[in-house]
XYZ file of C-alpha atoms in Angstrom:
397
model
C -13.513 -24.204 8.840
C -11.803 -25.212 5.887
C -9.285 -22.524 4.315
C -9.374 -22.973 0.270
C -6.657 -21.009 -1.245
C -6.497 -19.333 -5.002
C -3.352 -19.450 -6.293
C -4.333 -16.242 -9.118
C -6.273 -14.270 -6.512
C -7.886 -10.924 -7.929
C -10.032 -10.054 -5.057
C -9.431 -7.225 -3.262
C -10.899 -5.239 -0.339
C -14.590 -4.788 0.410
C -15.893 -2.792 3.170
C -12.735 -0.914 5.232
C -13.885 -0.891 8.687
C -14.196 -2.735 12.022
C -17.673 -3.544 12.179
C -17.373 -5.672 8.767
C -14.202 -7.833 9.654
C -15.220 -10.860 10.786
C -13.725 -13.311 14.059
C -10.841 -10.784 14.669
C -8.697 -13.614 16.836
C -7.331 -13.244 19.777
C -4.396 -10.683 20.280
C -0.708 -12.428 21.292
C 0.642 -9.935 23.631
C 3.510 -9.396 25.713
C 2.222 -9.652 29.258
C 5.784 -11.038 31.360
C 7.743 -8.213 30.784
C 5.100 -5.108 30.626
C 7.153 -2.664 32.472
C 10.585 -3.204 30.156
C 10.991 -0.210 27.447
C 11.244 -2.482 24.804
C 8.524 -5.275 25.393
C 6.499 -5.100 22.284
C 6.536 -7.161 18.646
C 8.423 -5.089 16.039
C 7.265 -6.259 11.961
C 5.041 -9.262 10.886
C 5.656 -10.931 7.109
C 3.574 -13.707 5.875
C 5.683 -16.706 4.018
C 4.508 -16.561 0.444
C 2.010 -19.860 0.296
C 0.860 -18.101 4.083
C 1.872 -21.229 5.703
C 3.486 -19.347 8.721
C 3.610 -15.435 9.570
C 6.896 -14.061 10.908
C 7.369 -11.114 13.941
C 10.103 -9.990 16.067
C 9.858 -10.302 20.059
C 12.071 -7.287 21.001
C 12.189 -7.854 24.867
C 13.296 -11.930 24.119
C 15.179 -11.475 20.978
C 13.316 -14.049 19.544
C 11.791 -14.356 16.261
C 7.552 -15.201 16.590
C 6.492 -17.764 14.453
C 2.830 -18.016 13.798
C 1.153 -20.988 12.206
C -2.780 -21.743 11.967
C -3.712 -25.048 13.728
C -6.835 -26.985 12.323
C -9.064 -25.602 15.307
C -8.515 -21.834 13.841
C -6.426 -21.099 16.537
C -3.044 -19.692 15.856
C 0.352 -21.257 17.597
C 3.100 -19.494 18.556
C 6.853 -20.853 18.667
C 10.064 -18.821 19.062
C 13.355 -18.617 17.448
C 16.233 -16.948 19.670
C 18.742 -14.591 18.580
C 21.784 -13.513 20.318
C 21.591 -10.032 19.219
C 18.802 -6.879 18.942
C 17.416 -8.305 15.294
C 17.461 -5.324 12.627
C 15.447 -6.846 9.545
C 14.411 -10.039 8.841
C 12.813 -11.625 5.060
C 11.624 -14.959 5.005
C 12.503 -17.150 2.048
C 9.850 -17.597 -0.969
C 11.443 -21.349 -2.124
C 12.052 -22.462 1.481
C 10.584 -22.552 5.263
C 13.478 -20.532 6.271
C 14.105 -16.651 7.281
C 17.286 -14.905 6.874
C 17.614 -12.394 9.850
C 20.892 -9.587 10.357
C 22.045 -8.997 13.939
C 24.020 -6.016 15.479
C 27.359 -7.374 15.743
C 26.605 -10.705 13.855
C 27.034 -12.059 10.430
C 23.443 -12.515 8.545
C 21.909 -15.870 9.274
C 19.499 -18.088 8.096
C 17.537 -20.289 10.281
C 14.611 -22.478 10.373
C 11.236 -21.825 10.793
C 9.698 -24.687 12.533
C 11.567 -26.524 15.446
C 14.238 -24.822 17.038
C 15.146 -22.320 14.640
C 18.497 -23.943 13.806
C 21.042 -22.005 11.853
C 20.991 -22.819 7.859
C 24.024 -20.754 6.951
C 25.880 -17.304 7.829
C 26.756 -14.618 5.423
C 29.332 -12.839 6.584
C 29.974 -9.017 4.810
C 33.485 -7.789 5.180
C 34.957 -4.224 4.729
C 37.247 -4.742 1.828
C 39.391 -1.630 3.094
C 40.020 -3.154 7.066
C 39.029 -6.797 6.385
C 36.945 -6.447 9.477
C 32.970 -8.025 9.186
C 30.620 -6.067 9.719
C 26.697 -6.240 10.452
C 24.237 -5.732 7.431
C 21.085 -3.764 8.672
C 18.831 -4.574 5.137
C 17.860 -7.374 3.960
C 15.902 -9.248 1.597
C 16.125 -12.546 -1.088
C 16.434 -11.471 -4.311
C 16.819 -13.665 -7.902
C 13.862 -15.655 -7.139
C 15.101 -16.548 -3.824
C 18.328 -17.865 -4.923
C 20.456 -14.763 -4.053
C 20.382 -12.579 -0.580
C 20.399 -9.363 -0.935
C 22.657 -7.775 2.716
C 22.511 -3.673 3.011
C 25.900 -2.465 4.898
C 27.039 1.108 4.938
C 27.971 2.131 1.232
C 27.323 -1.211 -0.736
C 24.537 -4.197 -0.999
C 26.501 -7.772 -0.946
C 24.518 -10.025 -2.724
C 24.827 -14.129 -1.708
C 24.108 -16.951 -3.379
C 21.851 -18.737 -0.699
C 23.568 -21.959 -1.612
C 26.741 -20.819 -1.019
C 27.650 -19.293 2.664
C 30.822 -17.516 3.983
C 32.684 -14.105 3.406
C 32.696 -14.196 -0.372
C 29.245 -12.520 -2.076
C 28.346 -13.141 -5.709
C 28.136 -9.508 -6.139
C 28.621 -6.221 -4.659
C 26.417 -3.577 -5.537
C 28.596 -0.177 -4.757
C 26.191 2.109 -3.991
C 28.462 5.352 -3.649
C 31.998 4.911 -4.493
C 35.146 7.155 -5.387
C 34.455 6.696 -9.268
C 30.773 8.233 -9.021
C 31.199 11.498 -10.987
C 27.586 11.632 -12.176
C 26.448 12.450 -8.407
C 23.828 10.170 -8.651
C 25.290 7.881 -6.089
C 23.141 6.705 -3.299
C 24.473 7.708 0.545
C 24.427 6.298 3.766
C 23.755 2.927 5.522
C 21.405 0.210 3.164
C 18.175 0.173 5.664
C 15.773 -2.000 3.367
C 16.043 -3.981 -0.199
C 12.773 -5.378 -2.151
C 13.158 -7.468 -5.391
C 11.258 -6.220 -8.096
C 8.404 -8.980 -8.817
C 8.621 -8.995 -12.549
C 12.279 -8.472 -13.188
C 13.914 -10.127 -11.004
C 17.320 -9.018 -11.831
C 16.418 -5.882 -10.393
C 16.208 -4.917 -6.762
C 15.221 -1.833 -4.556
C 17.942 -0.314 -2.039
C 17.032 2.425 0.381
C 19.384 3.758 2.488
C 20.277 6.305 6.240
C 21.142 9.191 4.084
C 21.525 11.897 7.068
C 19.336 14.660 4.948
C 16.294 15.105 3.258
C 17.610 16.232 0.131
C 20.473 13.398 -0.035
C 19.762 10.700 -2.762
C 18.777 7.788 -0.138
C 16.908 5.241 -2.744
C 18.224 3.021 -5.729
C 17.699 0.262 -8.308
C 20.473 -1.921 -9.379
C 20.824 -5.061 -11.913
C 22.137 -7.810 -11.030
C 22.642 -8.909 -14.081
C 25.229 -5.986 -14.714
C 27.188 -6.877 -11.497
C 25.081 -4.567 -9.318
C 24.846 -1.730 -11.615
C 22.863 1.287 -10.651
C 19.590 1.853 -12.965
C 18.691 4.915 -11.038
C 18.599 7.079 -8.146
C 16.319 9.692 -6.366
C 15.907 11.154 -2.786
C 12.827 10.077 -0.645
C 13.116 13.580 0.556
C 13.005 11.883 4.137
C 14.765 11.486 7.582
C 16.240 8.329 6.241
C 14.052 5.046 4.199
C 12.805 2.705 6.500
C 11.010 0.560 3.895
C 11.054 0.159 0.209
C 8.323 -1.776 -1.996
C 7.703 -2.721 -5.778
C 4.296 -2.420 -6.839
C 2.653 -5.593 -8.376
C 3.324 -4.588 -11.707
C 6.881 -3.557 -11.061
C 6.475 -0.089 -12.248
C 6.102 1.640 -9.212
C 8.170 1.775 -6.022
C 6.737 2.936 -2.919
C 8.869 4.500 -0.478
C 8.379 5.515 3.447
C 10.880 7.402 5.670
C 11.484 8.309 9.372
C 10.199 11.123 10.639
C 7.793 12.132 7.762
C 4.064 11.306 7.086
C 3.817 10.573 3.350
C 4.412 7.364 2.099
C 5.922 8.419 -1.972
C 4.873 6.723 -5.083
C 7.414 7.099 -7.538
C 7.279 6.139 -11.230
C 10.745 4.380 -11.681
C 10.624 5.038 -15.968
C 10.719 8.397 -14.822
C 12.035 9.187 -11.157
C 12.384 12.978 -11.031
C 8.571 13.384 -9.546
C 6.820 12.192 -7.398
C 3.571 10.443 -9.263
C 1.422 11.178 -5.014
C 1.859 11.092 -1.469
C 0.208 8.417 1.068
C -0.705 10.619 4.152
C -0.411 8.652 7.045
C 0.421 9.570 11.123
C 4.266 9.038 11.321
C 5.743 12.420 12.318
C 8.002 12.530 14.951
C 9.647 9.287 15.388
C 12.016 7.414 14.051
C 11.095 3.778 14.713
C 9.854 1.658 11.506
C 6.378 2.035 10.657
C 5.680 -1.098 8.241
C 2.933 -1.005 5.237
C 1.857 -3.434 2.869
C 0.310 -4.000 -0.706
C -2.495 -5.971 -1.454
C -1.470 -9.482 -2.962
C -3.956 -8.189 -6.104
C -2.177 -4.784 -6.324
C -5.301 -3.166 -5.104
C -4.779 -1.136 -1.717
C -2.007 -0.305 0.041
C -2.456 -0.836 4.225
C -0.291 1.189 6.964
C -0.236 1.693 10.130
C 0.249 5.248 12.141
C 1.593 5.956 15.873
C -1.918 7.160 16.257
C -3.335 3.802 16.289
C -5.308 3.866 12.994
C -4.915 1.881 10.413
C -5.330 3.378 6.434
C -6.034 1.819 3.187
C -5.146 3.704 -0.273
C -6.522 3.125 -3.400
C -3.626 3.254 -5.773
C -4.904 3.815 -8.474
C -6.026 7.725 -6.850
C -3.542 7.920 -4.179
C -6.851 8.474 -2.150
C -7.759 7.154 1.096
C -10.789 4.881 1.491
C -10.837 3.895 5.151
C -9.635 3.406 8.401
C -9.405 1.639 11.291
C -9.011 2.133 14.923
C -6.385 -1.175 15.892
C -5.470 1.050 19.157
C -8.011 2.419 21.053
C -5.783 3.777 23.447
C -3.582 5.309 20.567
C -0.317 2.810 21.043
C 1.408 2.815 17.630
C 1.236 0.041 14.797
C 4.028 -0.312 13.645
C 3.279 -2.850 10.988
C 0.432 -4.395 8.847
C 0.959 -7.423 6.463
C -1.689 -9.289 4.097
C -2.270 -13.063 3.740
C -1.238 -13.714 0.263
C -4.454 -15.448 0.000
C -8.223 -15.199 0.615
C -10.044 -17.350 2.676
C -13.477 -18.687 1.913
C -15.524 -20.640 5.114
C -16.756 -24.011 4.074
C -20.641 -23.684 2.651
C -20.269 -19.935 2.112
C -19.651 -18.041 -1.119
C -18.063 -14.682 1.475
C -14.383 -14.452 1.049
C -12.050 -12.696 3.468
C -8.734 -11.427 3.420
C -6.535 -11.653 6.462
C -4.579 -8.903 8.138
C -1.763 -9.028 10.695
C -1.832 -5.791 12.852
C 1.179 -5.492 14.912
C 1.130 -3.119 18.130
C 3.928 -1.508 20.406
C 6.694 1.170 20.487
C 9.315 1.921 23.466
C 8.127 3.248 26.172
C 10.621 5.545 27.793
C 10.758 6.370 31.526
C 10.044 10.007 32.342
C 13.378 11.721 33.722
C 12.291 15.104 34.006
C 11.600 15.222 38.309
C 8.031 16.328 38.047
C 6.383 13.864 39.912
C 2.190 14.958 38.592
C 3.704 14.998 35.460
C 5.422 11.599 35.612
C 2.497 9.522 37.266
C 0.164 11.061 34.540
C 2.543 9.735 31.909
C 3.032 6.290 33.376
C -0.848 5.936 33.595
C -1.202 7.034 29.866
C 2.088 4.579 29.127
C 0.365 1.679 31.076
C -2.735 2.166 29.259
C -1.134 1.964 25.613
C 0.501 -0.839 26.687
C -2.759 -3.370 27.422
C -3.058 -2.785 23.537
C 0.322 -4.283 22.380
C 0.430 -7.730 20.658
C -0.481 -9.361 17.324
C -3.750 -9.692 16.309
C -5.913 -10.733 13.178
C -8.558 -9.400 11.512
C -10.415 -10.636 8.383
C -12.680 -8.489 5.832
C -14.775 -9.031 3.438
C -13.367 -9.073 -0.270
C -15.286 -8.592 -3.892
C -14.599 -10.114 -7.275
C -12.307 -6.971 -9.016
C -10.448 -6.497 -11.832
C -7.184 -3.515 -11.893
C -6.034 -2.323 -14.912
């Protein structure tokens, strides 16, 4: 099969089900360590030209690397960590992924070989001169600044120029912020806005639902803040620009709806994504359509659901789980793929499934075999796995 790529690619989704995607591939699970709580793959993100997809082994603590081979098959190498990974962004100019450890300084390594370190950005309390550990993180400027969320304030790095000193510090909350606008708690997520790219997304840990817990700053204004709102959330797991860059879509923990807000105007809330995320607090990943189209999550029921956003309505679903594990991620190849001799396109979708599975404590023994059946059974479902669907010729306003 030969894989042609459009650079300006307008299609978007055809028919949302199973029974139309074609050659779902084979599933990479974890199958050495099946009885460990955490022995699942957390997140997938496709490189921008799709020349490698990127996932996080959580029982290794090692970055998955996943490249197509010229048989269709898809290879697998691994990148070690010393540390429980919290985010990861892979560079849009380079084959390299910047990556933010507990107790580390941010890193950047390589994405191919060995996974040697680039560079390290280290963030330093300017109150203790102590480092600390960035949770967010994400490449902003066209890929020549990183973007690091720490507790209070965004450092901002100049990829080609590693150490303790950032470019820029946006202050997200700080003693001069009399407007109360100012945006609390830990920075969980950042997303550079793809047609102003002097502007970035920050969402943040707030500890309420009512706290303000997402922002936009400028970079060009030394990390000014454009605006603020609340997510009205247990805390923002994941931020996103739309296409068009006048949209950001925001999800949260513990709470179903996935927001669309209009950032010329952020006091409302323009509709809600419904989705099954209730009750936990682990990250539950979606993704936009490279055409702008759909938007594509995942649920801790198993399902997968595409949006229409221009509606806010949902136009399918898909069973990923049958026995009901969660996905906790979905990402889209930025391109479609067309089979050699064929005028069918596809678009390709990473579905990522797993959780922790926690060992029952309580002493009731009926109770606790029943559980470690149903965990056992949810966990023949976790891995990474690929499905392609059909796409038609579309134009969005």
């Amino acid at each position: 099969r030969v894989m042609a790529y459009a650079m300006l690619d307008a299609r978007a989704l055809g028919d949302w089900n199973a029974n139309t995607a074609r050659a779902a591939t084979t599933a990479y699970a974890r199958r050495d360590a099946l009885d460990a709580t955490e022995s699942f793959f957390d997140g997938f993100s496709w490189q921008r030209e799709g020349r490698f997809g990127l996932s996080y082994d959580v029982a290794r603590r090692a970055f998955a690397v996943f490249r197509e081979r010229d048989d269709e098959s898809i290879g697998v190498t691994r990148v070690r960590t010393g540390e429980r990974a919290y985010d990861a962004a892979i560079s849009p100019n380079e084959d390299v992924f910047a990556a933010t450890e507990r107790d580390a300084p941010t890193t950047t390594r390589r994405a191919d070989g060995d996974g040697e370190i680039v560079a390290s950005y280290v963030s330093v309390d300017r109150r203790s001169d102590e480092p600390r550990s960035a949770c967010g993180v994400g490449y902003v400027r066209g890929g020549t600044m990183l973007a690091c969320g720490v507790d209070g304030a965004v450092d901002v790095f100049d990829v080609t120029r590693p150490g303790r000193t950032p470019a820029m510090r946006a202050e997200t909350r700080s003693r001069d912020d009399l407007d109360g606008g100012g945006q609390r708690g830990l920075v969980s997520c950042v997303d550079a806005c793809p047609t102003e790219n002097h502007l970035f997304c920050a969402g943040s840990y707030a500890g309420g639902r009512d706290a303000i817990d997402c922002g936009v700053y400028d970079a060009r204004a030394e990390g000014g803040r454009a605006c603020s709102w609340s997510a009205r959330g247990g805390g923002v797991t994941q931020v996103r620009w739309s296409v068009d860059g006048n949209f950001i879509y925001t999800a949260s923990r513990r709470s179903d709806d996935i927001l669309c807000v209009d950032v010329r105007n952020t006091l409302g809330v323009v509709y809600a994504l419904k989705r099954a995320a209730h009750g936990t607090n682990q990250r539950i990943r979606f993704d936009l359509e490279p055409c702008g189209a759909h938007l594509v999550t995942g649920g801790v029921d198993g399902f997968v659901r595409a949006f229409d956003l221009r509606t806010g309505e949902e136009v399918g679903r898909t069973q990923v789980s049958p026995n009901g594990a969660c996905v906790n991620a979905v990402s889209f190849h930025p391109y479609s793929c067309a089979v050699a001799g064929s005028s069918e396109k596809f678009r390709r979708l990473a579905c990522v499934v797993g959780e922790r599975v926690f060992v029952d404590v309580s002493g009731d023994d009926s109770d606790s075999d029943d559980s470690d059946d149903s965990d056992a059974v949810k966990r023949n479902d976790f891995g990474v796995s690929f499905w392609d669907y059909p796409t038609i010729e579309a134009s969005w306003a």
